[in-house]
Structure formats: structure tokens, C-alpha cells
Amino acid sequence: MSIRTAPVSRPIGLALQGGGAHGAFTWGVLDRLLQEESISVEAISGTSSGALNGLALAQGWMEGGREGARRCLADLWRRIASHSHAAAWIFGSRILAKQADARNLHRYFTPRQINPLNFNPVRQIAEAMFDFERLRVQSPFPLYMAATRVRDGALMMFGPGQLSVDALLASTCLPQIFAPVTVEGEVYWDGGWAGNPALEPLLHGEAGTILAVLVRPLDHQDIPRTPEKIATRMAELGFSAAFQRELRSLLLIRKTLGQAQTLSPQGQHIRNLSIQLLAPDSTLEAYRSMTAFATPMAFLAALRDHGQECTQRWLLDPESHAASTDLPAPQYPSR
């Protein structure tokens, strides 16, 4: 069966959302995109597991082009699946939500008390896989990693010249599990609260398309009614709010620019920018029944395969994934 591909060369900016194990969906998206010679990556903004995926893409590309990037992404998720301490990170929010004892631990103990030796699978995997010194100067595209500054909740983007193990640990620091990460005197938590993913770093290039790869749908029709589902939805809302606000603001700015008579080159670029969303058809709930008997790798591979399928649909009809100003707007009570 022939596969219809993108007809012309088109550079895109990639905004990669974080979400623990859900990041395997992004692995599948990137793997499928890498098979399209007509698509080039201009820049990447990544948060948490999105930052890990972005680093693997860049590291592999330096070593072996597109195929090298595909191999590096696969190696990353194999390491995550097999790492003895990775379960707390990739399934962290679900463990805390599902197990009563685990759910209460972070209320009474600090991460240093729960994890006194500060075991961090992200550090061990990153140090084994990524050459940060080389990435800072030879990455095939600019890479930005989002973190949340603890003292004021500000978004911090660690840019191309700031790529490091500590910057990655800041972007992936779930405060229920890991101690906060200090970088140059500032203390950081996971970037999900401030920008998940952050679009701003991708607005200054020449790419005509920003593809935001989300690991959870923005809209949920079901109402959570169990403690586990309520805790999961709370985490999802917290990790998507900043992105939805930034996306809606950008779309409204683009709409306003469309009515302007004269624009600066930057204004013209934003006015013509296509912002597209690629998300799974369902949340991790669709795969929950697998976790009782499947190995971690089989579980992550199922998410990867779903990411590949969703990307194929995007390749066939990108415009159907265009972001709309129909996003939820602030609601005001009537007087």
C-alpha cells in the first residue's frame, strides 16, 4: 500500500508537551515525522518528557541523521522501560493517585525524606545518552527546555547554549518525587506548570508551521468521580492551563494582525503562522487495562504506535489539525 506523504519541503517548529509515560506517544509522532524527507525541524521547545524526546532527536541526528534520531528515540524509551528506578517517574502521578499510602506520603514528608539518596533515573539515563557539551554547539536545530521557577512560578526556557543535565532535571522535576533542582542559584520544578509546551521560543524563526504535540487531549467529556480519576484530572488541568492561555492569546494576536494594514516582518510572520495540534484520540485510560499484565516496554510501545497512527492522519490532512480560537475563553457571571 502506498503512503501519501507531504508534497513539498516544509520546516516546522515542534512544541513537545510533557507527561511522564505519555511521552511515548510523542516518540511515535517523532518517529513517523523522521520518515518524511519533506519535513525538516527548525526548532524544538520541550517540557519534561518532551525535553527528553527533543534531546534524543537532536543527539541521534548529530550521530546519524534521521535514522540515527529514530534509533536514539527508541533507545531512550527502552532505557526508561528497563530502568529499575524509572517507574516512580514515568507513572508517578498515577502511583500517587492510585495507592493511598503513596498518595499521602508527599503530604507529610519532603522528597528528600522519601528519596534520601535522590535516585533520579532521568540523570542516569541522560548522562549515559546525551553529550551536552556537543549539543550546545552542534545541535542540528535550536532546542529549548521549559522549567518552572519555584519562587514566582515564572517560565524559564533553557536555550541552546544552556543545555545541561541540570537544566533537563529542572524541566523534569516532579516535586512529589524529586528534590527541587538549583541552576545558577535559582530553584526549579517541572516545566509543566509554566509552559507545557511553551510556544514563544518558536515564534522567532522562519518556520511557517508550529506543530504542538500534546500527550493528552485538551477536551475531556467524562467527569471524574473516583479519587484516582479526580487526582489525575487535577494534574492534567494544572499541566495544560498555561499552554491553553498562551495558545489562545497567540491566536487572538494573529487574528488582530490579520486586520492590520502595515506590519513589521515579525508581525507578518505571526499573522501567516499555522499553529496545529496533534494529540492522542484518548487519554492513558485507553491503555490502563494493559498495565496489569504488560511489561513497561509493551505499554510504552502501544503509546508509540498510537502516536504513529495519529501522525499519519496529520500528514494526510494537516489543516484539519489547525488550532482554533474556539478554545475555552474566560467566563464572566451575568449580573
GROMACS .gro file of C-alpha atoms in nm:
model
  335
    1MET     CA    1   0.000   0.000   0.000
    2SER     CA    2   0.142   0.336  -0.095
    3ILE     CA    3   0.156   0.604   0.172
    4ARG     CA    4   0.079   0.958   0.070
    5THR     CA    5   0.339   1.198   0.207
    6ALA     CA    6   0.382   1.571   0.239
    7PRO     CA    7   0.418   1.713  -0.115
    8VAL     CA    8   0.670   1.991  -0.054
    9SER     CA    9   0.956   2.066   0.179
   10ARG     CA   10   0.833   2.248   0.489
   11PRO     CA   11   1.029   2.339   0.801
   12ILE     CA   12   0.826   2.313   1.121
   13GLY     CA   13   0.874   2.411   1.481
   14LEU     CA   14   0.792   2.140   1.732
   15ALA     CA   15   0.639   2.212   2.073
   16LEU     CA   16   0.656   1.890   2.275
   17GLN     CA   17   0.434   1.851   2.580
   18GLY     CA   18   0.548   1.661   2.886
   19GLY     CA   19   0.356   1.398   3.078
   20GLY     CA   20   0.567   1.108   3.204
   21ALA     CA   21   0.476   0.784   3.031
   22HIS     CA   22   0.253   0.974   2.790
   23GLY     CA   23   0.575   1.097   2.629
   24ALA     CA   24   0.593   0.765   2.447
   25PHE     CA   25   0.309   0.898   2.230
   26THR     CA   26   0.546   1.179   2.124
   27TRP     CA   27   0.811   0.917   2.050
   28GLY     CA   28   0.574   0.769   1.795
   29VAL     CA   29   0.495   1.111   1.646
   30LEU     CA   30   0.862   1.196   1.603
   31ASP     CA   31   0.945   0.854   1.465
   32ARG     CA   32   0.683   0.895   1.192
   33LEU     CA   33   0.789   1.253   1.111
   34LEU     CA   34   1.150   1.144   1.075
   35GLN     CA   35   1.049   0.912   0.792
   36GLU     CA   36   0.930   1.213   0.589
   37GLU     CA   37   1.222   1.366   0.398
   38SER     CA   38   0.997   1.658   0.303
   39ILE     CA   39   0.967   1.771   0.667
   40SER     CA   40   1.256   1.941   0.842
   41VAL     CA   41   1.273   2.054   1.204
   42GLU     CA   42   1.361   2.419   1.255
   43ALA     CA   43   1.345   2.433   1.636
   44ILE     CA   44   1.208   2.239   1.933
   45SER     CA   45   1.051   2.356   2.258
   46GLY     CA   46   1.015   2.070   2.506
   47THR     CA   47   0.885   2.027   2.859
   48SER     CA   48   0.968   1.738   3.091
   49SER     CA   49   0.943   1.415   2.885
   50GLY     CA   50   0.906   1.643   2.581
   51ALA     CA   51   1.253   1.780   2.659
   52LEU     CA   52   1.386   1.425   2.681
   53ASN     CA   53   1.236   1.343   2.341
   54GLY     CA   54   1.383   1.661   2.193
   55LEU     CA   55   1.729   1.581   2.326
   56ALA     CA   56   1.714   1.227   2.188
   57LEU     CA   57   1.608   1.360   1.849
   58ALA     CA   58   1.896   1.608   1.841
   59GLN     CA   59   2.157   1.366   1.976
   60GLY     CA   60   2.064   1.093   1.731
   61TRP     CA   61   2.052   1.336   1.439
   62MET     CA   62   2.407   1.450   1.514
   63GLU     CA   63   2.525   1.090   1.511
   64GLY     CA   64   2.334   0.950   1.215
   65GLY     CA   65   2.081   1.186   1.060
   66ARG     CA   66   1.716   1.087   1.055
   67GLU     CA   67   1.778   0.717   1.112
   68GLY     CA   68   2.017   0.798   1.393
   69ALA     CA   69   1.745   1.009   1.554
   70ARG     CA   70   1.494   0.724   1.528
   71ARG     CA   71   1.742   0.484   1.690
   72CYS     CA   72   1.818   0.728   1.970
   73LEU     CA   73   1.450   0.782   2.048
   74ALA     CA   74   1.392   0.407   2.061
   75ASP     CA   75   1.696   0.366   2.287
   76LEU     CA   76   1.568   0.637   2.521
   77TRP     CA   77   1.235   0.465   2.579
   78ARG     CA   78   1.393   0.120   2.610
   79ARG     CA   79   1.614   0.261   2.884
   80ILE     CA   80   1.315   0.421   3.058
   81ALA     CA   81   1.120   0.094   3.042
   82SER     CA   82   1.405  -0.114   3.182
   83HIS     CA   83   1.544   0.127   3.442
   84SER     CA   84   1.495  -0.003   3.795
   85HIS     CA   85   1.401   0.339   3.936
   86ALA     CA   86   1.205   0.477   3.641
   87ALA     CA   87   0.857   0.359   3.745
   88ALA     CA   88   0.818   0.637   4.000
   89TRP     CA   89   0.886   0.895   3.730
   90ILE     CA   90   0.703   0.758   3.426
   91PHE     CA   91   0.399   0.652   3.627
   92GLY     CA   92   0.449   0.896   3.914
   93SER     CA   93   0.117   1.079   3.912
   94ARG     CA   94  -0.080   0.757   3.869
   95ILE     CA   95   0.101   0.583   4.154
   96LEU     CA   96   0.032   0.876   4.383
   97ALA     CA   97  -0.332   0.883   4.278
   98LYS     CA   98  -0.398   0.510   4.298
   99GLN     CA   99  -0.216   0.400   4.611
  100ALA     CA  100  -0.347   0.555   4.932
  101ASP     CA  101  -0.018   0.526   5.121
  102ALA     CA  102   0.182   0.673   4.832
  103ARG     CA  103  -0.075   0.946   4.781
  104ASN     CA  104  -0.032   1.061   5.142
  105LEU     CA  105   0.346   1.038   5.165
  106HIS     CA  106   0.416   1.372   4.996
  107ARG     CA  107   0.174   1.546   5.235
  108TYR     CA  108   0.388   1.462   5.538
  109PHE     CA  109   0.739   1.408   5.404
  110THR     CA  110   0.966   1.606   5.175
  111PRO     CA  111   1.113   1.448   4.860
  112ARG     CA  112   1.450   1.429   5.038
  113GLN     CA  113   1.290   1.227   5.319
  114ILE     CA  114   1.105   0.998   5.077
  115ASN     CA  115   1.407   0.969   4.846
  116PRO     CA  116   1.710   1.047   5.070
  117LEU     CA  117   1.968   0.929   4.817
  118ASN     CA  118   1.797   1.135   4.545
  119PHE     CA  119   1.784   0.849   4.295
  120ASN     CA  120   1.686   1.005   3.966
  121PRO     CA  121   1.651   0.785   3.659
  122VAL     CA  122   1.647   1.092   3.435
  123ARG     CA  123   2.001   1.185   3.543
  124GLN     CA  124   2.135   0.834   3.493
  125ILE     CA  125   1.972   0.796   3.152
  126ALA     CA  126   2.075   1.143   3.036
  127GLU     CA  127   2.437   1.104   3.141
  128ALA     CA  128   2.456   0.775   2.952
  129MET     CA  129   2.291   0.904   2.634
  130PHE     CA  130   2.347   1.275   2.580
  131ASP     CA  131   2.664   1.470   2.504
  132PHE     CA  132   2.552   1.808   2.635
  133GLU     CA  133   2.877   1.984   2.554
  134ARG     CA  134   2.842   1.883   2.191
  135LEU     CA  135   2.469   1.955   2.185
  136ARG     CA  136   2.533   2.312   2.299
  137VAL     CA  137   2.738   2.386   1.988
  138GLN     CA  138   2.641   2.127   1.726
  139SER     CA  139   2.272   2.055   1.771
  140PRO     CA  140   2.109   2.038   1.424
  141PHE     CA  141   1.838   2.280   1.542
  142PRO     CA  142   1.783   2.510   1.842
  143LEU     CA  143   1.642   2.324   2.140
  144TYR     CA  144   1.466   2.486   2.437
  145MET     CA  145   1.369   2.315   2.764
  146ALA     CA  146   1.099   2.460   2.992
  147ALA     CA  147   1.117   2.470   3.371
  148THR     CA  148   0.911   2.646   3.641
  149ARG     CA  149   1.091   2.886   3.875
  150VAL     CA  150   0.970   2.792   4.221
  151ARG     CA  151   0.986   3.135   4.387
  152ASP     CA  152   0.739   3.302   4.150
  153GLY     CA  153   0.608   3.040   3.905
  154ALA     CA  154   0.783   3.206   3.610
  155LEU     CA  155   0.860   3.012   3.295
  156MET     CA  156   1.230   2.957   3.235
  157MET     CA  157   1.346   2.844   2.892
  158PHE     CA  158   1.692   2.687   2.890
  159GLY     CA  159   1.810   2.766   2.539
  160PRO     CA  160   2.066   2.609   2.306
  161GLY     CA  161   2.372   2.741   2.491
  162GLN     CA  162   2.231   2.633   2.829
  163LEU     CA  163   2.164   2.265   2.760
  164SER     CA  164   2.287   2.058   3.053
  165VAL     CA  165   2.195   1.769   3.280
  166ASP     CA  166   2.080   2.014   3.547
  167ALA     CA  167   1.857   2.203   3.302
  168LEU     CA  168   1.696   1.874   3.200
  169LEU     CA  169   1.649   1.771   3.563
  170ALA     CA  170   1.481   2.106   3.629
  171SER     CA  171   1.242   2.050   3.338
  172THR     CA  172   1.151   1.701   3.462
  173CYS     CA  173   1.142   1.764   3.839
  174LEU     CA  174   0.813   1.634   3.980
  175PRO     CA  175   0.818   1.787   4.330
  176GLN     CA  176   0.626   1.495   4.483
  177ILE     CA  177   0.917   1.266   4.394
  178PHE     CA  178   1.236   1.468   4.350
  179ALA     CA  179   1.402   1.749   4.541
  180PRO     CA  180   1.395   2.085   4.358
  181VAL     CA  181   1.679   2.149   4.117
  182THR     CA  182   1.907   2.451   4.154
  183VAL     CA  183   2.059   2.605   3.841
  184GLU     CA  184   2.278   2.914   3.880
  185GLY     CA  185   2.125   2.998   4.216
  186GLU     CA  186   1.760   2.963   4.110
  187VAL     CA  187   1.537   2.675   4.219
  188TYR     CA  188   1.316   2.495   3.966
  189TRP     CA  189   1.039   2.238   3.938
  190ASP     CA  190   0.892   2.061   3.636
  191GLY     CA  191   0.814   2.298   3.348
  192GLY     CA  192   0.460   2.168   3.315
  193TRP     CA  193   0.310   2.434   3.542
  194ALA     CA  194   0.453   2.729   3.345
  195GLY     CA  195   0.459   2.609   2.984
  196ASN     CA  196   0.353   2.266   2.868
  197PRO     CA  197   0.458   2.309   2.595
  198ALA     CA  198   0.583   2.667   2.552
  199LEU     CA  199   0.522   2.823   2.210
  200GLU     CA  200   0.708   3.153   2.246
  201PRO     CA  201   1.059   3.021   2.160
  202LEU     CA  202   0.927   2.902   1.823
  203LEU     CA  203   0.783   3.236   1.710
  204HIS     CA  204   1.109   3.393   1.603
  205GLY     CA  205   1.224   3.155   1.330
  206GLU     CA  206   1.117   3.114   0.971
  207ALA     CA  207   0.904   2.801   1.002
  208GLY     CA  208   0.554   2.852   0.866
  209THR     CA  209   0.409   2.585   1.095
  210ILE     CA  210   0.426   2.515   1.466
  211LEU     CA  211   0.316   2.162   1.547
  212ALA     CA  212   0.223   2.126   1.915
  213VAL     CA  213   0.245   1.760   2.010
  214LEU     CA  214   0.018   1.703   2.308
  215VAL     CA  215   0.017   1.385   2.512
  216ARG     CA  216  -0.335   1.439   2.644
  217PRO     CA  217  -0.642   1.575   2.465
  218LEU     CA  218  -0.737   1.929   2.562
  219ASP     CA  219  -1.104   1.838   2.593
  220HIS     CA  220  -1.236   1.567   2.828
  221GLN     CA  221  -1.601   1.468   2.809
  222ASP     CA  222  -1.605   1.235   3.109
  223ILE     CA  223  -1.648   1.369   3.462
  224PRO     CA  224  -1.403   1.208   3.709
  225ARG     CA  225  -1.580   1.051   4.006
  226THR     CA  226  -1.322   0.828   4.178
  227PRO     CA  227  -1.029   0.956   4.392
  228GLU     CA  228  -0.781   0.826   4.134
  229LYS     CA  229  -0.955   0.991   3.839
  230ILE     CA  230  -1.006   1.316   4.027
  231ALA     CA  231  -0.636   1.333   4.115
  232THR     CA  232  -0.540   1.254   3.757
  233ARG     CA  233  -0.771   1.524   3.617
  234MET     CA  234  -0.635   1.779   3.865
  235ALA     CA  235  -0.283   1.706   3.741
  236GLU     CA  236  -0.396   1.733   3.379
  237LEU     CA  237  -0.566   2.068   3.437
  238GLY     CA  238  -0.263   2.207   3.615
  239PHE     CA  239  -0.031   2.096   3.338
  240SER     CA  240  -0.240   2.229   3.049
  241ALA     CA  241  -0.367   2.564   3.179
  242ALA     CA  242  -0.059   2.768   3.089
  243PHE     CA  243  -0.046   2.622   2.738
  244GLN     CA  244  -0.414   2.693   2.672
  245ARG     CA  245  -0.374   3.055   2.782
  246GLU     CA  246  -0.066   3.106   2.567
  247LEU     CA  247  -0.227   2.939   2.267
  248ARG     CA  248  -0.546   3.141   2.292
  249SER     CA  249  -0.353   3.467   2.332
  250LEU     CA  250  -0.140   3.387   2.029
  251LEU     CA  251  -0.443   3.304   1.816
  252LEU     CA  252  -0.615   3.628   1.917
  253ILE     CA  253  -0.298   3.826   1.836
  254ARG     CA  254  -0.280   3.657   1.497
  255LYS     CA  255  -0.644   3.746   1.433
  256THR     CA  256  -0.580   4.110   1.522
  257LEU     CA  257  -0.272   4.122   1.298
  258GLY     CA  258  -0.486   3.995   1.013
  259GLN     CA  259  -0.676   4.324   1.020
  260ALA     CA  260  -0.368   4.546   1.022
  261GLN     CA  261  -0.273   4.744   0.711
  262THR     CA  262   0.103   4.752   0.769
  263LEU     CA  263   0.311   4.508   0.967
  264SER     CA  264   0.671   4.452   1.063
  265PRO     CA  265   0.836   4.135   0.925
  266GLN     CA  266   0.780   3.970   1.264
  267GLY     CA  267   0.414   4.070   1.259
  268GLN     CA  268   0.372   3.931   0.909
  269HIS     CA  269   0.535   3.606   1.018
  270ILE     CA  270   0.300   3.561   1.314
  271ARG     CA  271  -0.005   3.656   1.103
  272ASN     CA  272   0.079   3.384   0.849
  273LEU     CA  273   0.188   3.126   1.104
  274SER     CA  274  -0.006   2.799   1.107
  275ILE     CA  275  -0.046   2.652   1.455
  276GLN     CA  276  -0.152   2.289   1.455
  277LEU     CA  277  -0.230   2.047   1.736
  278LEU     CA  278  -0.155   1.677   1.734
  279ALA     CA  279  -0.296   1.485   2.031
  280PRO     CA  280  -0.396   1.127   2.111
  281ASP     CA  281  -0.750   1.020   2.042
  282SER     CA  282  -0.785   0.917   2.405
  283THR     CA  283  -0.605   0.952   2.736
  284LEU     CA  284  -0.394   0.689   2.905
  285GLU     CA  285  -0.723   0.539   3.029
  286ALA     CA  286  -0.749   0.353   2.696
  287TYR     CA  287  -0.435   0.156   2.786
  288ARG     CA  288  -0.495   0.115   3.158
  289SER     CA  289  -0.609  -0.247   3.128
  290MET     CA  290  -0.274  -0.337   2.974
  291THR     CA  291  -0.071  -0.237   3.278
  292ALA     CA  292  -0.183  -0.535   3.486
  293PHE     CA  293  -0.006  -0.783   3.261
  294ALA     CA  294   0.206  -0.599   3.005
  295THR     CA  295   0.572  -0.518   3.051
  296PRO     CA  296   0.657  -0.147   3.067
  297MET     CA  297   0.804  -0.167   2.716
  298ALA     CA  298   0.486  -0.317   2.570
  299PHE     CA  299   0.284  -0.045   2.739
  300LEU     CA  300   0.508   0.233   2.603
  301ALA     CA  301   0.518   0.072   2.259
  302ALA     CA  302   0.138   0.083   2.243
  303LEU     CA  303   0.151   0.458   2.302
  304ARG     CA  304   0.425   0.489   2.039
  305ASP     CA  305   0.213   0.305   1.784
  306HIS     CA  306  -0.082   0.533   1.859
  307GLY     CA  307   0.144   0.834   1.804
  308GLN     CA  308   0.250   0.699   1.464
  309GLU     CA  309  -0.113   0.647   1.362
  310CYS     CA  310  -0.216   0.998   1.466
  311THR     CA  311   0.080   1.146   1.279
  312GLN     CA  312  -0.015   0.963   0.963
  313ARG     CA  313  -0.356   1.128   0.979
  314TRP     CA  314  -0.189   1.466   1.028
  315LEU     CA  315   0.033   1.409   0.725
  316LEU     CA  316  -0.271   1.342   0.510
  317ASP     CA  317  -0.463   1.649   0.626
  318PRO     CA  318  -0.258   1.898   0.831
  319GLU     CA  319  -0.513   2.177   0.814
  320SER     CA  320  -0.774   1.970   0.994
  321HIS     CA  321  -0.547   1.996   1.299
  322ALA     CA  322  -0.525   2.377   1.293
  323ALA     CA  323  -0.576   2.539   1.632
  324SER     CA  324  -0.896   2.738   1.663
  325THR     CA  325  -0.994   3.042   1.866
  326ASP     CA  326  -1.284   2.827   1.989
  327LEU     CA  327  -1.058   2.734   2.281
  328PRO     CA  328  -1.221   2.791   2.621
  329ALA     CA  329  -1.235   3.162   2.697
  330PRO     CA  330  -1.266   3.326   3.039
  331GLN     CA  331  -1.627   3.314   3.153
  332TYR     CA  332  -1.787   3.600   3.342
  333PRO     CA  333  -2.105   3.563   3.550
  334SER     CA  334  -2.402   3.763   3.430
  335ARG     CA  335  -2.518   4.046   3.655
   0.00000   0.00000   0.00000
